[in-house]
PDB file of C-alpha atoms in Angstrom:
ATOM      1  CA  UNK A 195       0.054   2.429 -22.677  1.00 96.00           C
ATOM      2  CA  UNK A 196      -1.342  -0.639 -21.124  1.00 97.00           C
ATOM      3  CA  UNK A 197      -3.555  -0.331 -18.354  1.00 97.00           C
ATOM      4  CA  UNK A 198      -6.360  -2.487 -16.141  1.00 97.00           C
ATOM      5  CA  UNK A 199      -8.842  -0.132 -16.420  1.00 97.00           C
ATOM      6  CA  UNK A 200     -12.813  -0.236 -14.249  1.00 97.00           C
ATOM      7  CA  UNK A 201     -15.575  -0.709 -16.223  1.00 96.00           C
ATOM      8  CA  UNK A 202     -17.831  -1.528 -13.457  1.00 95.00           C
ATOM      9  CA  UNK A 203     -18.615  -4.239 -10.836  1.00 95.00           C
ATOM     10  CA  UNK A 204     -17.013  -7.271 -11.801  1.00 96.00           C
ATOM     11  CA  UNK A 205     -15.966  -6.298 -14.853  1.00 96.00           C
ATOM     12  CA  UNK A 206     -12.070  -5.265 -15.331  1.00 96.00           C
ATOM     13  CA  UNK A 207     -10.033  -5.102 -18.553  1.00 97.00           C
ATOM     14  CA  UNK A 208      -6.722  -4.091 -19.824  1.00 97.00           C
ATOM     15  CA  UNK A 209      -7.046  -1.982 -22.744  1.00 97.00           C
ATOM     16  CA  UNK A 210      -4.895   1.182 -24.508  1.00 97.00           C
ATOM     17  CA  UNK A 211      -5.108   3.914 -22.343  1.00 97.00           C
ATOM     18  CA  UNK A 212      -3.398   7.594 -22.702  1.00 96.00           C
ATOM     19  CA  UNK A 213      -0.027   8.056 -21.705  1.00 97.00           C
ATOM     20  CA  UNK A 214       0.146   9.575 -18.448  1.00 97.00           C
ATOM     21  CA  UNK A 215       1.867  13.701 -18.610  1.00 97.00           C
ATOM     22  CA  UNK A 216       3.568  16.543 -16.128  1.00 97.00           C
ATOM     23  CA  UNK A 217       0.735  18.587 -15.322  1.00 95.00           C
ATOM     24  CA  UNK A 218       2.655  20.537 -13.365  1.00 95.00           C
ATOM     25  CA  UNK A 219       6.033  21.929 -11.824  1.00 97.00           C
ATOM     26  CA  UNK A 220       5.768  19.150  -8.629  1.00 97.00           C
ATOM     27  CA  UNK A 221       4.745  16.408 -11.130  1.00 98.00           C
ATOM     28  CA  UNK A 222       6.928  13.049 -11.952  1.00 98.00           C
ATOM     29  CA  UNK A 223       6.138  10.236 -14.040  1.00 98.00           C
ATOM     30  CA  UNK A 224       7.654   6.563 -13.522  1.00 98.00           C
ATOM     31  CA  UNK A 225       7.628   3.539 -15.473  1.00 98.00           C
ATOM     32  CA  UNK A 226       5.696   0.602 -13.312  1.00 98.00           C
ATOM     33  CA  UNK A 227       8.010  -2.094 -11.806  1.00 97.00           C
ATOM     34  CA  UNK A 228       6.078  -3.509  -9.770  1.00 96.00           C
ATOM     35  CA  UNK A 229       1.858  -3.482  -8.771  1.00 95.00           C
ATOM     36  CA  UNK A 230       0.346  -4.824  -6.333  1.00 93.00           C
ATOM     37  CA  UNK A 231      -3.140  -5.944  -6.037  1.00 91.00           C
ATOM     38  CA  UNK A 232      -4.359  -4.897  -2.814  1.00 90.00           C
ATOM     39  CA  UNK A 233      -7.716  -6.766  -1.311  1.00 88.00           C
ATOM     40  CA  UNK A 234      -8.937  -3.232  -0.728  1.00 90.00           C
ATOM     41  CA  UNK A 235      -9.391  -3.600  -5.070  1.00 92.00           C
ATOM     42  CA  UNK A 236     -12.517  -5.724  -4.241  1.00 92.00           C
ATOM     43  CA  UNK A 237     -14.521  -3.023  -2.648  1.00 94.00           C
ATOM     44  CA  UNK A 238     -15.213  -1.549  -6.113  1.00 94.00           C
ATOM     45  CA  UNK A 239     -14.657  -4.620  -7.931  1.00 94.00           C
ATOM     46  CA  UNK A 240     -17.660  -5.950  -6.284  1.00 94.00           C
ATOM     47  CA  UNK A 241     -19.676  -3.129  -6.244  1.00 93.00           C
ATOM     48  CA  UNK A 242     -19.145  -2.170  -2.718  1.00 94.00           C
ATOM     49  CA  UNK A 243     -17.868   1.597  -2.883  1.00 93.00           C
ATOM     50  CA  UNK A 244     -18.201   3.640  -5.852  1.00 93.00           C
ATOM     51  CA  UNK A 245     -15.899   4.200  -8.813  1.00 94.00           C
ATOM     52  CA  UNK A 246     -15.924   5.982 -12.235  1.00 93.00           C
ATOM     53  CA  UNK A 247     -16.009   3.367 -15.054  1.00 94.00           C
ATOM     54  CA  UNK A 248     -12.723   4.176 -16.793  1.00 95.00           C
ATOM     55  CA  UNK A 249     -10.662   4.668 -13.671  1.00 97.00           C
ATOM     56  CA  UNK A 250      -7.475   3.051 -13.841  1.00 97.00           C
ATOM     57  CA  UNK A 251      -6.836   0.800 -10.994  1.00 96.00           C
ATOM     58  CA  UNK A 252      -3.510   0.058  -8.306  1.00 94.00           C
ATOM     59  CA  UNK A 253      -2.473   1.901  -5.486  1.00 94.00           C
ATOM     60  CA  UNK A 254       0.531  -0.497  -4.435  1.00 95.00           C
ATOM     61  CA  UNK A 255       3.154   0.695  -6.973  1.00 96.00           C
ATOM     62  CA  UNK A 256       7.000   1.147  -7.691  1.00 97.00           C
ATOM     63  CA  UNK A 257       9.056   2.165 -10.633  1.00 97.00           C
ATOM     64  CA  UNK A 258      11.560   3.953 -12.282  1.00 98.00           C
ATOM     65  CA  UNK A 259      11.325   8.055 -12.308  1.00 98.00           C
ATOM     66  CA  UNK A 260      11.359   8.804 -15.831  1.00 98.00           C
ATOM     67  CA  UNK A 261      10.467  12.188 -16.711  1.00 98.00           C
ATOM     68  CA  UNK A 262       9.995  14.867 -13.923  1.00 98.00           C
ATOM     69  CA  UNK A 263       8.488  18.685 -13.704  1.00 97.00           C
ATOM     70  CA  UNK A 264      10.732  21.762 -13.244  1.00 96.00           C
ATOM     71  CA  UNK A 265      10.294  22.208  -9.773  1.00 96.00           C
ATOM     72  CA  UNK A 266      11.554  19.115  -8.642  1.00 97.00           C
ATOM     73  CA  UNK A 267      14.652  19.189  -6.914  1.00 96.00           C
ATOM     74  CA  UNK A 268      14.728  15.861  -4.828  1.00 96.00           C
ATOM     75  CA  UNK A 269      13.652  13.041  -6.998  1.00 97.00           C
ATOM     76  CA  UNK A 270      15.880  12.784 -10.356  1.00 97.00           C
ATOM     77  CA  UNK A 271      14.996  10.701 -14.081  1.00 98.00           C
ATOM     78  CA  UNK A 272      16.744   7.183 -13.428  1.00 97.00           C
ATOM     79  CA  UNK A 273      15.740   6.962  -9.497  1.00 98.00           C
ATOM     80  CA  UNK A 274      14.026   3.627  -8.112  1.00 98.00           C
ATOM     81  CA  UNK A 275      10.957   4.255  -5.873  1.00 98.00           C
ATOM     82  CA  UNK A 276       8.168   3.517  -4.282  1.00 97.00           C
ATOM     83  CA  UNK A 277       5.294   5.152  -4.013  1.00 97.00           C
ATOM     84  CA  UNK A 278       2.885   5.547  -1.025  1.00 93.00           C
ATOM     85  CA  UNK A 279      -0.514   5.183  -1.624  1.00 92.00           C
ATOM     86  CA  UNK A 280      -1.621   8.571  -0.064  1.00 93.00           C
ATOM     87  CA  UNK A 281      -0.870  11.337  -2.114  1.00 96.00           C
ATOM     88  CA  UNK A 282       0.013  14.528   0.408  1.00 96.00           C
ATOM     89  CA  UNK A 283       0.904  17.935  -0.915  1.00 96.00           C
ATOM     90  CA  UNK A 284       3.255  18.159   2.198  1.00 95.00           C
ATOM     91  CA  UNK A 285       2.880  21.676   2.859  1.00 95.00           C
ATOM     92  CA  UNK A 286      -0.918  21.892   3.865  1.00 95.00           C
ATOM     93  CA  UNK A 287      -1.328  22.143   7.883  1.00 94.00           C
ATOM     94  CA  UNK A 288      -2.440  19.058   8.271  1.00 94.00           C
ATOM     95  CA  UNK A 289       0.596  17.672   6.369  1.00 95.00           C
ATOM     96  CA  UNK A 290       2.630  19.747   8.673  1.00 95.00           C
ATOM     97  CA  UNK A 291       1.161  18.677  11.572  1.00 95.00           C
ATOM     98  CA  UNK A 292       1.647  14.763  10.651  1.00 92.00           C
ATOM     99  CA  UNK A 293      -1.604  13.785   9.272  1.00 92.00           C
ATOM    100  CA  UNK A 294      -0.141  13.226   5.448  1.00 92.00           C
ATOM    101  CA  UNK A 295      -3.166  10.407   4.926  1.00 90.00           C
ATOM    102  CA  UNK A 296      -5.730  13.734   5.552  1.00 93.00           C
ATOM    103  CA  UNK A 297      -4.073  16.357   3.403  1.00 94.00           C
ATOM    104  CA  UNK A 298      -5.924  19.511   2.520  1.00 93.00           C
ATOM    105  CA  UNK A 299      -5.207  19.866  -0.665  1.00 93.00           C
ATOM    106  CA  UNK A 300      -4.457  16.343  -3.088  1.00 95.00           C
ATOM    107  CA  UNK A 301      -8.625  16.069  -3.205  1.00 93.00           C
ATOM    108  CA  UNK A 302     -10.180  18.253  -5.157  1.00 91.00           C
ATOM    109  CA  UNK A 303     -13.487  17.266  -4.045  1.00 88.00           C
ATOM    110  CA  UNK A 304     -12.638  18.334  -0.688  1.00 84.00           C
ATOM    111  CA  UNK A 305     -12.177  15.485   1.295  1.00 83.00           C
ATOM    112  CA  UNK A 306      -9.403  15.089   3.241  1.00 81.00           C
ATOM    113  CA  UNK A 307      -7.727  12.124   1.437  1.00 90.00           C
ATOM    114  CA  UNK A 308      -6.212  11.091  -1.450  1.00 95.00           C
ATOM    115  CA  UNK A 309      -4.970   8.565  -3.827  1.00 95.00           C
ATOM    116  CA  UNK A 310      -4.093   6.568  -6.399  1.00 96.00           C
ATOM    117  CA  UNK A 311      -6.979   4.610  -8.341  1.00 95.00           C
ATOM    118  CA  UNK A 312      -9.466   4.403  -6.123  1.00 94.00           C
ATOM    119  CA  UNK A 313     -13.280   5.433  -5.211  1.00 93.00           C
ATOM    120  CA  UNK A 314     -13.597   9.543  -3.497  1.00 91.00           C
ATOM    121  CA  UNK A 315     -10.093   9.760  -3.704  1.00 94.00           C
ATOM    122  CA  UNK A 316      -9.287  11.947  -6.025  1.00 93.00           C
ATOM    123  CA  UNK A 317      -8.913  12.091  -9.973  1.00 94.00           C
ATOM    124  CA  UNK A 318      -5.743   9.808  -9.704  1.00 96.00           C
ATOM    125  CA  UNK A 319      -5.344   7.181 -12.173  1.00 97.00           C
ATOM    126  CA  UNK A 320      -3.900   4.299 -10.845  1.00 96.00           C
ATOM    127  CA  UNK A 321      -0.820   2.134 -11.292  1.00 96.00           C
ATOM    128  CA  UNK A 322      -1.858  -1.289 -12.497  1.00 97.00           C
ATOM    129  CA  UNK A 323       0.067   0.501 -15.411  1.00 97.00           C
ATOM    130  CA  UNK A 324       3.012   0.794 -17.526  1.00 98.00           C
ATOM    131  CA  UNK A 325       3.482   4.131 -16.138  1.00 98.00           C
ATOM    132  CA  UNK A 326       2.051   6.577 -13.684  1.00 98.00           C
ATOM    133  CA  UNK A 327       1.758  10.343 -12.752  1.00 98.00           C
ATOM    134  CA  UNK A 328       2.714  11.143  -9.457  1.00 98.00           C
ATOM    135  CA  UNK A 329       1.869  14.581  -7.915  1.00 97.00           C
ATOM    136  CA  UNK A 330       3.868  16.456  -5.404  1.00 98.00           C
ATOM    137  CA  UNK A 331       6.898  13.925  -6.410  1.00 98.00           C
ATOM    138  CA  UNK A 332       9.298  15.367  -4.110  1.00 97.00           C
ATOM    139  CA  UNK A 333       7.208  14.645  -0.754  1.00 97.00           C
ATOM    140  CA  UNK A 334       5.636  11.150  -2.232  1.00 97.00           C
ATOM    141  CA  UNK A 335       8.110   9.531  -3.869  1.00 97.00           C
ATOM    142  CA  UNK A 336      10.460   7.286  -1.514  1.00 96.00           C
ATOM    143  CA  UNK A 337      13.967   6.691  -3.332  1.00 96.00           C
ATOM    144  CA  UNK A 338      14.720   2.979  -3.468  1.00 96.00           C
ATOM    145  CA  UNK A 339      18.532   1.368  -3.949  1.00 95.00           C
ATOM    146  CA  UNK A 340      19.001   0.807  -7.598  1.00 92.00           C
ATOM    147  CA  UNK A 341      18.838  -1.960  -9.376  1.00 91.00           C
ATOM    148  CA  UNK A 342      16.264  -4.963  -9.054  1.00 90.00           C
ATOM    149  CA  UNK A 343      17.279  -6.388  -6.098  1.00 93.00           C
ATOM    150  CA  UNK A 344      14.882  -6.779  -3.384  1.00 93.00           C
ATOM    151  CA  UNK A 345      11.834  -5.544  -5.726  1.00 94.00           C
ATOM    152  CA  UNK A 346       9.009  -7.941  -4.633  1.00 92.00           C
ATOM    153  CA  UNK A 347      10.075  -6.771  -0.446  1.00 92.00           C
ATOM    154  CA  UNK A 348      10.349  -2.761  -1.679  1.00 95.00           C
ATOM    155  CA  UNK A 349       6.885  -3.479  -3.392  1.00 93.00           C
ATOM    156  CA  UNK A 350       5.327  -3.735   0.263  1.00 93.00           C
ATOM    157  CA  UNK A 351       6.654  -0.352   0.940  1.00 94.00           C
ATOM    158  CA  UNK A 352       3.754   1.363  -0.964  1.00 93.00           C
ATOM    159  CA  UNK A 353       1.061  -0.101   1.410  1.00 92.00           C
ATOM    160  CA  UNK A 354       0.632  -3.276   2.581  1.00 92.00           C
ATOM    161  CA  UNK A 355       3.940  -3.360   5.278  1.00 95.00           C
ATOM    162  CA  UNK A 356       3.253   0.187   6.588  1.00 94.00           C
ATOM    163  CA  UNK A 357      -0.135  -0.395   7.493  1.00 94.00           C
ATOM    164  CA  UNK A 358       0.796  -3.713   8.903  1.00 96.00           C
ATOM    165  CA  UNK A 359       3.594  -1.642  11.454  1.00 96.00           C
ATOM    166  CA  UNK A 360       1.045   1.003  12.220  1.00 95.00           C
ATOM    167  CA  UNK A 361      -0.859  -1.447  13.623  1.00 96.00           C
ATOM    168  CA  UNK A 362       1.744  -2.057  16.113  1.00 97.00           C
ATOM    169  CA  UNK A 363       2.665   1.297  16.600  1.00 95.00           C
ATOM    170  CA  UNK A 364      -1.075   1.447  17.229  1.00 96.00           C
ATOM    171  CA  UNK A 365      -0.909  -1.282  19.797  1.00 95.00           C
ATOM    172  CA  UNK A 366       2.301   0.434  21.099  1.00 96.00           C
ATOM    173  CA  UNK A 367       3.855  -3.157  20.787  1.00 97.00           C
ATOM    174  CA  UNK A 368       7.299  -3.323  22.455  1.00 97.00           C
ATOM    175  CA  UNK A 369       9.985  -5.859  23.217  1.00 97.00           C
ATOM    176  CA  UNK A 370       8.910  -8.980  25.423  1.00 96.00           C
ATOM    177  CA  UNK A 371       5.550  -8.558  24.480  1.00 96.00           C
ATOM    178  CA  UNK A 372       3.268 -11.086  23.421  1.00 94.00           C
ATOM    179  CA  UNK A 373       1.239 -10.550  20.905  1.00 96.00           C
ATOM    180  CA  UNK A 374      -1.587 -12.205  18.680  1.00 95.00           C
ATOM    181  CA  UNK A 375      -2.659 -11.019  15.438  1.00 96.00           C
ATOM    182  CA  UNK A 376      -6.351 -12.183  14.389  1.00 95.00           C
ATOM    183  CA  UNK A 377      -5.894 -12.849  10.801  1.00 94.00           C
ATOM    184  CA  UNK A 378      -3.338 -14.080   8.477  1.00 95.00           C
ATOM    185  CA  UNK A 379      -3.739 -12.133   5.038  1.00 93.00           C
ATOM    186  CA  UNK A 380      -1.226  -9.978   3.543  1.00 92.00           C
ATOM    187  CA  UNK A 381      -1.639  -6.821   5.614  1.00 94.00           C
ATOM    188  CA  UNK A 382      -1.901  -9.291   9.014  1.00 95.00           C
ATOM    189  CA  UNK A 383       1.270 -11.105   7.993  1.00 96.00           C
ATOM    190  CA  UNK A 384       3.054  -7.816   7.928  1.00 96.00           C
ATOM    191  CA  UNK A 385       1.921  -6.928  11.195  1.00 97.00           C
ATOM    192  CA  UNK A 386       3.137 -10.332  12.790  1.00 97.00           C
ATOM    193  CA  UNK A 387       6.446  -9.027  11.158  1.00 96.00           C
ATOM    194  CA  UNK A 388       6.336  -5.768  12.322  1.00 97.00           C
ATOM    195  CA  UNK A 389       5.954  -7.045  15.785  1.00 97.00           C
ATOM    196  CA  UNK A 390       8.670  -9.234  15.771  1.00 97.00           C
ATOM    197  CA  UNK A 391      10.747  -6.582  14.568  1.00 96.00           C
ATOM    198  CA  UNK A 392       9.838  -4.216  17.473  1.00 97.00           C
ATOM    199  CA  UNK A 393      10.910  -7.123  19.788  1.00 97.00           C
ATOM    200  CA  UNK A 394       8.016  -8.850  20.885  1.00 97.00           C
ATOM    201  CA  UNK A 395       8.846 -12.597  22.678  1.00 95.00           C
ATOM    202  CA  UNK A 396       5.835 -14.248  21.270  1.00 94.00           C
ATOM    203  CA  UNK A 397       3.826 -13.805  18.341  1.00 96.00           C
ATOM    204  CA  UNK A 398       0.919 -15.735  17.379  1.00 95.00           C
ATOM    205  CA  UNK A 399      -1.703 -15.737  14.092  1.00 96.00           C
ATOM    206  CA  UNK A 400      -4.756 -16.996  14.333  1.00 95.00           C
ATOM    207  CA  UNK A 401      -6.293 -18.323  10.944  1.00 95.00           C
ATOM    208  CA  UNK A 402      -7.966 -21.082   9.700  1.00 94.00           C
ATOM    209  CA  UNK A 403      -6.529 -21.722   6.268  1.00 94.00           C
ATOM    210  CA  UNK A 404      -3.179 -23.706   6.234  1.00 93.00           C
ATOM    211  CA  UNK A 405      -1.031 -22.209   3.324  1.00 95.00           C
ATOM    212  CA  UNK A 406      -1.508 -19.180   5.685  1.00 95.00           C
ATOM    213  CA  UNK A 407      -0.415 -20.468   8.906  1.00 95.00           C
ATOM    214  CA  UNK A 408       2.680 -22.101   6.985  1.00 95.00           C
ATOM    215  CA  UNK A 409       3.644 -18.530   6.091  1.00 95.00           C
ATOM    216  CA  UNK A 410       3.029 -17.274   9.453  1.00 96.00           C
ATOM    217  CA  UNK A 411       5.519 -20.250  10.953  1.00 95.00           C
ATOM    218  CA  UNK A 412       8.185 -19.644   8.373  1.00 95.00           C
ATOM    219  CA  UNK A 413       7.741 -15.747   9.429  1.00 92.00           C
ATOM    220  CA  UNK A 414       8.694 -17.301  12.829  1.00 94.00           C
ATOM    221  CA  UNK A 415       5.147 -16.516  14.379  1.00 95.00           C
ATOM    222  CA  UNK A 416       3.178 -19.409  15.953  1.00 94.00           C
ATOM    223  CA  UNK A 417       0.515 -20.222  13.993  1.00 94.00           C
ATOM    224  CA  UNK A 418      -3.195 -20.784  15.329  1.00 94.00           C
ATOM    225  CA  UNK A 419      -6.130 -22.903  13.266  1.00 93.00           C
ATOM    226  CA  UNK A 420      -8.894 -21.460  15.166  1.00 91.00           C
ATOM    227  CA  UNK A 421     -11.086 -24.143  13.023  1.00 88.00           C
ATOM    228  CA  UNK A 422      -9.366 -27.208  15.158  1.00 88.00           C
ATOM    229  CA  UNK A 423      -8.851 -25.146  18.743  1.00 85.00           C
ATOM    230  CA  UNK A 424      -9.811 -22.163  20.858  1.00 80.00           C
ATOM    231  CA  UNK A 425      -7.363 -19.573  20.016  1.00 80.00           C
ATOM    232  CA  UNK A 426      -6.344 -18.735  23.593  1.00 76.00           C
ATOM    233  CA  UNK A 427      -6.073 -22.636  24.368  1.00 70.00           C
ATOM    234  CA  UNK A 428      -4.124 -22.897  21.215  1.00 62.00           C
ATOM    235  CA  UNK A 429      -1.470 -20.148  22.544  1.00 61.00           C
ATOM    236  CA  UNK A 430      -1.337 -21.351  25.920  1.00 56.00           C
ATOM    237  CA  UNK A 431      -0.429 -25.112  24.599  1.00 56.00           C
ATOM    238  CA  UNK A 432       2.096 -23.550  22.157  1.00 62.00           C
ATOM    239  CA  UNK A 433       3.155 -21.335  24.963  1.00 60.00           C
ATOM    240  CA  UNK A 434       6.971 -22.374  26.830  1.00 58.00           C
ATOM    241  CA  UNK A 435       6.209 -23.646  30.229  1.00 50.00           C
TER     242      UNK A 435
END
C-alpha cells in the first residue's frame, strides 16, 4: 500500500509500504477515508521529538472496517469509523478508572500512552495510509453513520474537536459565559465551537492573521487582531453595551 512514511527531519515521502495484518483476536483493519494532518506532525518533522525513520505517519484518521480479528464482537467489516488517536486496551485500571489517554498496557515500552504514528508512542504505524491496523478495535473504534456524508466534520472526531471541547470542559465553560480563546488554529477554532455549544453568550478569538479571524466570525465567535488592538480593549468595544 501507499503510505507517507518518516525518513527523518524534514524529509517525508510516500513510498510502497507492507500491507497492514490482524495480529491478534482484538485487531481490525480499515481502509483510510479520511487523514488528517495534525500540527502536532511538525514536532518530528522538524526534528523536535524523536521518531524511527520508517515510521508511518497520521494520527487523525477514519475509514471503512474491512477485515476484523475473531474476538471482535462490536465493530463489524463494512462499518464507518473514526478512530481516536489514543489507543487504550480498555480493560487496564487506569482505563477503568477514566484515564484511556494513560493506558497500561497499548505501550510496550512502558509508558503510559499510546498511539498512532508518532514519537514514544508505541510501535503503531500511522494512518496517512491506504489502510491501518487498529488494536483493541472494539474499545477504539467509534462507529460512524454510513455513507460519505459529513466525512470532512466526522474527520475532527479522531482529534482535533475533542481536544478542542476538553478544553472547555477544562475551563468548566457553561452557558452565559464569556469566553476568549487565545489562538485561532485548528484545535482553537474547535474550542470556540465547543464553547458555543455548551452555551456560552460571548465568544471571542484572538489572532492576528485574517483568513483566521474570518473563520472564527463565520463560526459566530468575535474575532480579535491582537496586531491592530489590545485584546481586552478589542472585546470590550465589540462587547453589547
Amino acid at each position: 500500500m501507499k503510505a507517507v512514511v518518516f525518513q527523518g527531519p524534514f524529509d517525508v515521502a510516500v513510498q510502497d509500504v507492507p500491507d497492514p495484518r490482524i495480529d491478534g483476536p482484538p485487531d481490525a483493519i480499515i481502509r483510510v477515508t479520511t487523514a488528517n494532518i495534525c500540527g502536532s506532525d511538525l514536532h518530528p518533522h522538524e526534528g523536535r521529538a524523536p521518531l524511527d525513520e520508517g515510521m508511518v505517519l497520521g494520527h487523525e484518521n477514519m475509514g471503512v472496517v474491512v477485515e476484523t480479528g475473531q474476538g471482535v464482537e462490536r465493530i463489524s467489516v463494512g462499518d464507518r469509523v473514526s478512530v481516536p488517536f489514543n489507543i487504550s486496551c480498555g480493560t487496564c485500571r487506569n482505563c477503568n478508572d477514566g484515564w484511556t489517554n494513560a493506558c497500561m498496557r497499548a505501550n510496550p515500552s512502558g509508558k503510559p500512552t499510546a498511539g498512532y504514528g508518532y514519537p514514544q508512542m508505541g510501535p503503531y504505524r500511522g494512518g496517512q495510509a491506504e489502510y491501518l491496523r487498529v488494536p483493541w478495535a472494539d474499545f477504539n473504534l467509534l462507529r460512524l453513520p454510513a455513507g460519505s456524508d459529513c466525512e470532512r466534520d466526522f474527520a475532527m472526531l479522531s482529534d482535533i474537536f475533542p481536544t478542542g471541547y476538553h478544553a472547555t470542559e477544562l475551563a468548566r465553560v457553561r452557558p452565559g459565559d464569556t469566553v476568549a480563546v487565545f489562538g485561532a488554529g485548528p484545535v482553537d477554532l474547535m474550542a470556540a465551537h465547543s464553547a458555543m455549544l455548551r452555551g456560552a453568550a460571548r465568544v471571542f478569538v484572538v489572532d492576528k492573521e485574517a483568513d483566521r479571524l474570518v473563520l472564527a466570525e463565520e463560526m459566530g465567535a468575535s474575532g480579535v487582531d491582537f496586531a491592530k488592538v489590545d485584546p481586552a480593549e478589542g472585546a470590550v468595544a465589540r462587547s453589547p453595551a
